[in-house]
Amino acid sequence: MEIEVPGSNYGAANVFVLDVCAAEIDPVPSVVTRLDSTVDSAIAGADNTLSDFGEITNGTTVVDVEDFPLQVLMIYFTGANGQWRELYELLFWSDSGWSTKSEMF
């Protein structure tokens, strides 16, 4: 889920990933927050966190990657130069954390 930041002049957004699990015994399903960009999130296999890539900008999409069994999140960032959608990250869930592959425009 992507929510744009009100009043932003560069398309700032917050991204949330929620995992809704069906209830086995309890009739109420459980919800686990897997990603909340308002809280800095560590990226597995990297020495950085989500905020190290820059400010998140709007346009987050779920994409298919050829020869990869899972869909990934493509999240756009301002990058080092502060440009709108200068950088994007492909994030995917790996075991118990997020992993990424950087791609520059």
Coordinates of C-alpha atoms in Angstrom, one line a residue:
M1 CA 0.0 0.0 0.0
E2 CA 1.4 3.4 -1.0
I3 CA 0.2 6.6 0.7
E4 CA 1.3 9.9 -0.7
V5 CA 2.6 12.5 1.7
P6 CA 0.2 15.5 1.7
G7 CA 1.7 18.8 0.6
S8 CA 4.9 17.2 -0.8
N9 CA 6.3 19.1 -3.8
Y10 CA 8.3 16.1 -5.1
G11 CA 5.8 13.2 -4.8
A12 CA 6.9 11.9 -1.4
A13 CA 5.1 8.7 -0.3
N14 CA 5.1 6.1 2.5
V15 CA 4.9 2.4 1.7
F16 CA 3.4 -0.3 3.9
V17 CA 3.4 -4.1 3.3
L18 CA 0.9 -6.0 5.4
D19 CA 0.7 -9.8 5.7
V20 CA -2.8 -11.0 6.4
C21 CA -2.9 -14.6 7.7
A22 CA -6.0 -16.7 7.8
A23 CA -7.0 -17.8 11.2
E24 CA -6.8 -21.5 11.9
I25 CA -8.6 -21.6 15.2
D26 CA -9.4 -18.0 16.1
P27 CA -12.1 -16.6 13.7
V28 CA -10.2 -13.3 13.4
P29 CA -7.2 -13.3 10.9
S30 CA -3.9 -11.9 12.1
V31 CA -2.1 -9.0 10.4
V32 CA 1.7 -8.7 10.5
T33 CA 3.4 -5.5 9.3
R34 CA 6.3 -6.5 7.0
L35 CA 7.3 -3.0 5.9
D36 CA 6.5 0.4 7.3
S37 CA 8.5 3.2 5.6
T38 CA 7.7 5.6 8.4
V39 CA 10.0 3.5 10.6
D40 CA 13.5 2.9 9.1
S41 CA 13.7 -0.8 8.0
A42 CA 16.9 -2.8 7.7
I43 CA 17.6 -4.5 4.4
A44 CA 18.9 -8.1 4.6
G45 CA 22.3 -8.7 3.0
A46 CA 23.1 -5.0 2.9
D47 CA 24.8 -2.6 5.3
N48 CA 22.0 -0.1 4.9
T49 CA 18.4 0.7 5.7
L50 CA 15.5 1.8 3.6
S51 CA 16.2 5.5 4.2
D52 CA 19.8 5.2 3.0
F53 CA 18.5 5.1 -0.6
G54 CA 16.8 8.5 -0.4
E55 CA 13.3 9.7 0.1
I56 CA 10.5 7.4 -1.2
T57 CA 8.6 8.9 -4.1
N58 CA 5.3 7.8 -5.5
G59 CA 4.9 5.0 -8.1
T60 CA 5.5 1.9 -6.0
T61 CA 4.4 -1.2 -8.0
V62 CA 4.4 -5.0 -7.7
V63 CA 6.3 -6.5 -10.6
D64 CA 7.2 -10.0 -12.0
V65 CA 10.8 -10.8 -12.5
E66 CA 11.7 -13.3 -15.2
D67 CA 13.0 -16.7 -13.7
F68 CA 12.2 -15.5 -10.1
P69 CA 9.5 -17.4 -8.2
L70 CA 8.2 -14.3 -6.3
Q71 CA 6.9 -10.9 -7.2
V72 CA 8.9 -8.0 -6.0
L73 CA 8.2 -4.4 -5.0
M74 CA 9.6 -1.7 -7.2
I75 CA 10.0 1.4 -4.9
Y76 CA 11.3 4.7 -6.3
F77 CA 13.6 7.0 -4.4
T78 CA 15.1 10.5 -4.8
G79 CA 18.6 9.1 -4.7
A80 CA 21.9 11.0 -3.9
N81 CA 21.1 13.9 -6.2
G82 CA 17.6 14.4 -4.8
Q83 CA 15.9 13.9 -8.2
W84 CA 12.4 12.6 -8.5
R85 CA 12.6 8.8 -9.3
E86 CA 16.3 9.0 -9.7
L87 CA 16.7 5.5 -8.2
Y88 CA 14.5 2.5 -7.7
E89 CA 15.0 -0.6 -5.6
L90 CA 13.6 -4.0 -6.2
L91 CA 12.6 -5.4 -2.8
F92 CA 11.7 -9.0 -2.1
W93 CA 11.0 -11.0 1.0
S94 CA 13.8 -13.4 1.7
D95 CA 13.4 -15.8 4.6
S96 CA 12.7 -13.4 7.4
G97 CA 13.7 -10.1 6.0
W98 CA 13.8 -7.8 2.9
S99 CA 16.5 -8.2 0.3
T100 CA 17.2 -5.8 -2.6
K101 CA 18.7 -5.3 -6.0
S102 CA 19.7 -1.8 -6.9
E103 CA 19.0 -0.4 -10.4
M104 CA 20.0 3.1 -11.5
F105 CA 18.2 5.0 -14.2

